[in-house]
Short mmCIF file of C-alpha atoms in Angstrom, two decimals:
data_model
loop_
_atom_site.label_atom_id
_atom_site.label_comp_id
_atom_site.label_asym_id
_atom_site.label_seq_id
_atom_site.Cartn_x
_atom_site.Cartn_y
_atom_site.Cartn_z
CA MET S 1 -0.01 0.13 -0.16
CA SER S 2 1.28 3.52 -0.53
CA ASN S 3 -0.46 6.83 0.80
CA GLY S 4 -3.56 4.61 1.76
CA ASN S 5 -3.97 3.58 -1.75
CA ILE S 6 -3.88 0.18 -3.16
CA VAL S 7 -1.10 -0.23 -5.81
CA PRO S 8 -2.44 -2.55 -8.61
CA THR S 9 -0.35 -5.38 -9.26
CA LYS S 10 -1.10 -5.15 -13.28
CA THR S 11 -2.36 -2.12 -15.43
CA THR S 12 -4.96 -2.16 -17.61
CA ASN S 13 -2.65 -1.97 -20.72
CA SER S 14 -0.86 -5.07 -19.61
CA ILE S 15 -3.96 -6.91 -19.25
CA GLN S 16 -5.16 -5.86 -22.54
CA ALA S 17 -1.78 -6.61 -24.05
CA GLN S 18 -1.89 -10.30 -22.49
CA ASN S 19 -5.41 -10.61 -23.91
CA LYS S 20 -4.22 -9.57 -27.43
CA ALA S 21 -1.40 -12.05 -27.43
CA ARG S 22 -3.56 -14.72 -26.29
CA ASN S 23 -6.09 -13.92 -29.08
CA LEU S 24 -3.18 -13.99 -31.65
CA LEU S 25 -1.93 -17.30 -30.13
CA ASP S 26 -5.42 -19.11 -30.46
CA LYS S 27 -5.54 -17.59 -34.43
CA LEU S 28 -1.89 -19.47 -34.90
CA VAL S 29 -3.01 -22.49 -33.02
CA SER S 30 -6.16 -22.52 -35.48
CA SER S 31 -4.09 -21.87 -38.67
CA VAL S 32 -1.49 -24.81 -37.67
CA GLN S 33 -4.49 -26.86 -37.23
CA THR S 34 -5.75 -26.23 -40.79
CA LEU S 35 -2.17 -26.79 -42.05
CA VAL S 36 -1.89 -29.99 -40.64
CA GLU S 37 -5.37 -31.07 -42.01
CA ASP S 38 -4.25 -30.40 -45.41
CA ILE S 39 -1.09 -31.93 -45.55
CA THR S 40 -1.80 -35.29 -44.14
CA ALA S 41 -0.82 -37.04 -47.31
CA LEU S 42 1.25 -35.96 -50.41
CA GLU S 43 -0.35 -36.90 -53.83
CA VAL S 44 1.68 -36.59 -57.02
CA ASN S 45 -0.33 -36.73 -60.47
CA THR S 46 1.52 -36.54 -63.84
CA MET S 47 -0.57 -36.03 -66.66
CA VAL S 48 0.05 -34.85 -70.47
CA VAL S 49 -2.08 -32.09 -71.63
CA ASP S 50 -2.03 -29.77 -74.62
CA LYS S 51 -1.85 -26.56 -72.94
CA ILE S 52 -1.34 -25.48 -69.33
CA SER S 53 -3.40 -22.41 -67.78
CA ALA S 54 -0.62 -19.87 -66.05
CA ALA S 55 -3.62 -18.64 -64.09
CA LYS S 56 -3.35 -18.73 -60.17
CA PHE S 57 -6.08 -20.46 -58.15
CA ASN S 58 -8.99 -17.95 -57.18
CA ALA S 59 -11.55 -19.24 -55.04
CA TRP S 60 -14.42 -17.06 -56.23
CA GLN S 61 -13.54 -17.76 -59.87
CA ALA S 62 -13.13 -21.32 -59.14
CA TYR S 63 -16.65 -21.59 -57.66
CA GLN S 64 -18.20 -19.57 -60.60
CA GLY S 65 -16.53 -22.17 -62.83
CA ILE S 66 -17.75 -25.16 -61.04
CA TYR S 67 -20.98 -23.75 -60.74
CA SER S 68 -21.42 -23.10 -64.37
CA ILE S 69 -21.19 -26.79 -65.21
CA ASN S 70 -24.94 -27.14 -63.74
CA ASP S 71 -26.33 -24.68 -66.39
CA LYS S 72 -28.71 -26.15 -68.95
CA ASP S 73 -26.66 -24.96 -71.77
CA TYR S 74 -23.26 -25.49 -70.73
CA PHE S 75 -22.21 -28.65 -72.61
CA GLU S 76 -23.81 -27.56 -75.73
CA GLU S 77 -22.17 -23.79 -75.53
CA LYS S 78 -18.83 -25.49 -74.84
CA GLY S 79 -19.08 -28.30 -77.33
CA ILE S 80 -18.21 -30.75 -74.93
CA PRO S 81 -19.13 -34.54 -76.32
CA GLU S 82 -21.87 -36.50 -74.24
CA GLU S 83 -19.13 -39.19 -73.12
CA LEU S 84 -17.65 -36.51 -70.93
CA HIS S 85 -20.68 -34.99 -69.36
CA GLN S 86 -20.68 -37.15 -66.63
CA ARG S 87 -17.00 -36.47 -65.83
CA TYR S 88 -18.03 -32.48 -65.57
CA GLN S 89 -21.05 -33.27 -63.57
CA ASN S 90 -19.04 -35.29 -61.10
CA LEU S 91 -17.01 -32.35 -60.44
CA PHE S 92 -20.15 -30.40 -59.76
CA ALA S 93 -21.52 -33.15 -57.36
CA GLN S 94 -18.49 -33.41 -55.32
CA LEU S 95 -18.52 -29.80 -54.63
CA GLU S 96 -22.15 -29.81 -53.84
CA ARG S 97 -21.47 -32.68 -51.29
CA GLU S 98 -19.01 -30.88 -49.50
CA TYR S 99 -21.34 -28.02 -49.24
CA PHE S 100 -23.91 -30.56 -47.74
CA TYR S 101 -21.47 -31.81 -45.18
CA ILE S 102 -20.69 -28.10 -43.99
CA LEU S 103 -24.52 -27.63 -43.45
CA ILE S 104 -24.73 -30.88 -41.45
CA ASP S 105 -21.69 -29.83 -39.10
CA SER S 106 -23.67 -26.50 -38.68
CA GLU S 107 -27.14 -27.70 -38.35
CA GLU S 108 -28.07 -26.07 -35.14
CA SER S 109 -26.97 -22.61 -36.43
CA LEU S 110 -28.81 -22.79 -39.74
CA ASN S 111 -31.64 -20.88 -40.99
CA SER S 112 -34.92 -22.47 -42.38
CA GLU S 113 -33.57 -22.13 -45.97
CA GLN S 114 -30.73 -24.13 -45.32
CA GLN S 115 -32.47 -26.65 -43.25
CA GLU S 116 -34.71 -27.01 -46.31
CA LYS S 117 -31.46 -27.65 -48.26
CA ILE S 118 -30.63 -30.51 -46.10
CA GLU S 119 -34.01 -32.08 -46.36
CA ARG S 120 -33.97 -31.49 -50.24
CA TYR S 121 -30.46 -33.10 -50.72
CA GLN S 122 -31.37 -36.14 -48.64
CA ASN S 123 -34.64 -36.76 -50.41
CA ARG S 124 -32.68 -36.51 -53.71
CA LEU S 125 -30.28 -39.35 -52.57
CA GLU S 126 -33.13 -41.48 -51.48
CA TRP S 127 -34.77 -40.87 -54.76
CA LEU S 128 -31.76 -41.77 -56.54
CA LYS S 129 -31.47 -45.13 -54.72
CA LYS S 130 -34.91 -46.25 -55.63
CA GLN S 131 -34.25 -45.76 -59.44
CA LYS S 132 -33.39 -48.81 -61.20
CA ASP S 133 -29.68 -49.01 -62.16
CA GLY S 134 -29.42 -45.20 -61.08
CA GLU S 135 -31.68 -44.28 -64.05
CA ILE S 136 -34.10 -41.47 -63.74
CA VAL S 137 -36.46 -39.58 -65.97
CA GLU S 138 -35.16 -36.24 -66.09
CA THR S 139 -38.58 -34.81 -66.99
CA ASP S 140 -40.40 -36.28 -64.03
CA PRO S 141 -41.55 -33.17 -61.89
CA LYS S 142 -40.38 -34.72 -58.45
CA TYR S 143 -36.86 -35.21 -60.07
CA VAL S 144 -36.88 -31.65 -61.26
CA SER S 145 -37.63 -30.23 -57.70
CA LEU S 146 -35.36 -32.51 -56.13
CA ALA S 147 -32.32 -31.75 -58.62
CA GLN S 148 -32.26 -28.13 -57.78
CA PRO S 149 -28.93 -27.48 -56.68
CA ILE S 150 -28.31 -26.64 -53.15
CA LEU S 151 -24.91 -24.45 -53.76
CA PRO S 152 -25.67 -20.89 -53.63
CA PRO S 153 -25.87 -19.41 -57.23
CA PRO S 154 -22.47 -17.40 -57.75
CA SER S 155 -24.29 -14.58 -60.04
CA PRO S 156 -27.69 -12.99 -59.77
CA ILE S 157 -30.19 -13.43 -62.50
CA LEU S 158 -31.75 -9.96 -63.36
CA ASP S 159 -34.16 -9.21 -66.59
CA ASP S 160 -35.62 -5.73 -65.57
CA LEU S 161 -33.82 -3.92 -62.73
CA ASN S 162 -36.98 -1.81 -62.28
CA SER S 163 -39.44 -4.75 -61.64
CA GLU S 164 -40.30 -5.69 -58.06
CA ASP S 165 -39.54 -9.44 -58.76
CA ASN S 166 -35.99 -8.22 -59.45
CA LEU S 167 -35.72 -6.34 -56.27
CA LYS S 168 -36.59 -9.33 -54.44
CA LYS S 169 -33.90 -11.26 -56.70
CA GLN S 170 -31.36 -8.78 -55.94
CA GLU S 171 -31.76 -9.04 -52.17
CA ARG S 172 -31.50 -12.91 -52.64
CA TRP S 173 -28.36 -12.16 -54.47
CA ARG S 174 -26.78 -10.30 -51.69
CA GLU S 175 -27.60 -13.08 -49.13
CA ASN S 176 -26.46 -15.86 -51.62
CA ARG S 177 -23.12 -13.63 -51.77
CA LYS S 178 -22.60 -13.45 -48.12
CA GLU S 179 -23.03 -17.26 -47.80
CA ILE S 180 -20.68 -17.95 -50.61
CA GLN S 181 -18.17 -15.49 -48.72
CA GLN S 182 -18.44 -17.62 -45.57
CA ILE S 183 -17.90 -21.04 -47.24
CA LEU S 184 -15.04 -19.65 -49.21
CA ASN S 185 -13.47 -19.08 -45.57
CA ASN S 186 -14.08 -22.45 -44.66
CA GLY S 187 -10.89 -24.51 -45.28
CA ARG S 188 -12.34 -27.80 -45.94
CA PHE S 189 -14.66 -26.47 -48.51
CA VAL S 190 -11.78 -24.57 -50.45
CA ARG S 191 -9.42 -27.87 -50.60
CA THR S 192 -12.22 -29.53 -52.19
CA LEU S 193 -12.89 -26.50 -54.50
CA ARG S 194 -9.16 -26.23 -55.27
CA LYS S 195 -9.06 -30.05 -56.14
CA MET S 196 -12.34 -29.73 -58.24
CA SER S 197 -10.96 -26.70 -59.96
CA GLU S 198 -7.86 -28.78 -60.74
CA LEU S 199 -9.73 -31.62 -62.33
CA LYS S 200 -11.70 -29.51 -64.45
CA ALA S 201 -8.58 -27.50 -65.74
CA ALA S 202 -7.49 -31.00 -66.72
CA LEU S 203 -10.85 -31.54 -68.67
CA ASP S 204 -10.46 -28.29 -70.20
CA SER S 205 -6.81 -28.65 -71.30
CA GLY S 206 -7.20 -30.73 -74.18
CA ASP S 207 -9.21 -31.07 -77.19
CA ILE S 208 -12.68 -31.19 -75.67
CA HIS S 209 -14.15 -33.42 -78.50
CA SER S 210 -11.64 -36.14 -77.18
CA THR S 211 -12.83 -38.54 -74.37
CA GLU S 212 -9.38 -38.91 -73.47
CA ILE S 213 -8.11 -35.70 -72.43
CA ASP S 214 -7.63 -36.43 -68.45
CA ILE S 215 -5.61 -39.43 -68.35
CA ILE S 216 -3.48 -39.52 -65.29
CA TYR S 217 -0.69 -41.78 -66.38
CA ALA S 218 1.05 -42.02 -62.97
CA GLN S 219 0.07 -41.38 -59.28
CA THR S 220 1.84 -41.55 -56.11
CA VAL S 221 0.30 -41.09 -52.80
CA MET S 222 2.17 -40.97 -49.55
CA GLN S 223 0.42 -41.15 -45.99
CA LEU S 224 1.65 -39.93 -42.65
CA ASP S 225 1.78 -43.46 -41.26
CA GLY S 226 4.58 -44.20 -44.17
CA ASP S 227 2.37 -45.91 -46.64
CA ILE S 228 3.50 -45.37 -50.19
CA ILE S 229 0.96 -46.15 -53.31
CA THR S 230 1.93 -45.75 -56.80
CA ARG S 231 -0.49 -46.23 -59.63
CA TYR S 232 -0.03 -46.26 -63.21
CA HIS S 233 -2.52 -46.28 -65.99
CA LYS S 234 -2.56 -49.13 -68.31
CA ASP S 235 -2.17 -46.66 -71.56
CA LEU S 236 1.04 -45.59 -70.13
CA PHE S 237 2.66 -48.91 -71.38
CA ALA S 238 0.86 -48.53 -74.86
CA LEU S 239 2.96 -45.47 -75.34
CA SER S 240 6.18 -45.61 -77.07
CA GLU S 241 9.50 -46.57 -75.09
CA GLU S 242 10.76 -43.16 -75.34
CA ALA S 243 7.38 -41.44 -74.48
CA LYS S 244 6.94 -43.93 -71.49
CA ASN S 245 10.39 -43.32 -70.06
CA LEU S 246 9.96 -39.86 -70.25
CA ILE S 247 6.57 -39.68 -68.46
CA LEU S 248 8.06 -42.00 -65.78
CA LYS S 249 11.26 -39.83 -65.44
CA ALA S 250 9.08 -36.68 -64.68
CA HIS S 251 6.65 -38.37 -62.28
CA ASN S 252 9.48 -39.57 -60.20
CA GLU S 253 11.43 -36.33 -60.18
CA GLY S 254 7.90 -34.65 -59.15
CA VAL S 255 7.77 -37.31 -56.33
CA ILE S 256 11.16 -36.65 -55.04
CA ALA S 257 10.62 -32.59 -55.05
CA GLY S 258 7.30 -33.03 -53.62
CA GLU S 259 8.36 -35.31 -50.59
CA LYS S 260 11.43 -32.73 -50.18
CA GLN S 261 9.16 -29.95 -49.72
CA TRP S 262 6.41 -31.79 -47.76
CA ARG S 263 8.97 -32.95 -45.24
CA GLY S 264 10.41 -29.23 -45.19
CA THR S 265 6.62 -28.14 -44.22
CA PHE S 266 6.44 -30.80 -41.58
CA SER S 267 9.79 -29.53 -40.16
CA PHE S 268 8.41 -25.80 -40.13
CA LEU S 269 5.12 -26.89 -38.45
CA ILE S 270 6.79 -28.94 -35.74
CA ASN S 271 9.28 -26.10 -34.84
CA LEU S 272 5.95 -23.77 -34.82
CA VAL S 273 4.13 -26.08 -32.56
CA GLN S 274 7.00 -26.31 -30.39
CA GLY S 275 7.42 -22.40 -30.31
CA ILE S 276 3.63 -22.17 -29.28
CA ALA S 277 3.96 -24.75 -26.38
CA ASN S 278 6.73 -22.61 -24.90
CA LEU S 279 4.61 -19.42 -25.28
CA SER S 280 1.48 -21.05 -23.65
CA SER S 281 3.80 -22.42 -20.98
CA ASN S 282 5.33 -18.87 -20.23
CA GLY S 283 1.84 -17.60 -20.32
CA ARG S 284 0.86 -19.83 -17.64
CA SER S 285 3.96 -19.25 -15.52
#
């Protein structure tokens, strides 16, 4: 005590600084957790394509690209042969499935529209199971209703900006845009989106009139538990000896480079986790 007054042991500024440091540490831990989830396995694929896009991954553009596959005139406008339709549609279906899982995980905090999406998607799955050999009649009114995508559309559909109907559409678009921004902040969804975008780029990269434009000639997967799986497409061994050896050489070099970067990332994360542990220990003391 001093002059009858109690001297505080911690100033307000020091408490605020500690709280700020703790918040930063919590964010860092969350970021590290996301990184670990994203690199539990190394996958190296080797393909031969006609062209390679230099464009960097942009989540919003990738989302628009995948969503456009669901447009009714997409295949006709792109001139994509019927043999490839299912491959493109699978990309949309996998992204929609990931979105469904996100809704399921957040079910307690969803609004009525999102709850309706869950129910509709589950009914769609049940409807498809009942179809003989998976065949459906696309003109069936029930299928048309259930087939409506649950993914929020990335662009508004407006005809007359002055009409009352389009004012509602504009409001709906603002809500969809907010939801898209939220799911694009979800690490798991973005990882799936990136993968689907890469597969779509592979489909788009060659002659779209060919049914063999996305052959992965060699694939190697390394798991954290030490398992290493390497697969080769049978068509690889139908190529000339020179072409086969060139692809195998390129794949092996890619695996070596990928493993080196993978191990370097793990080493960085281990050091980072140790640093976080030391900070936490010092904070408790």
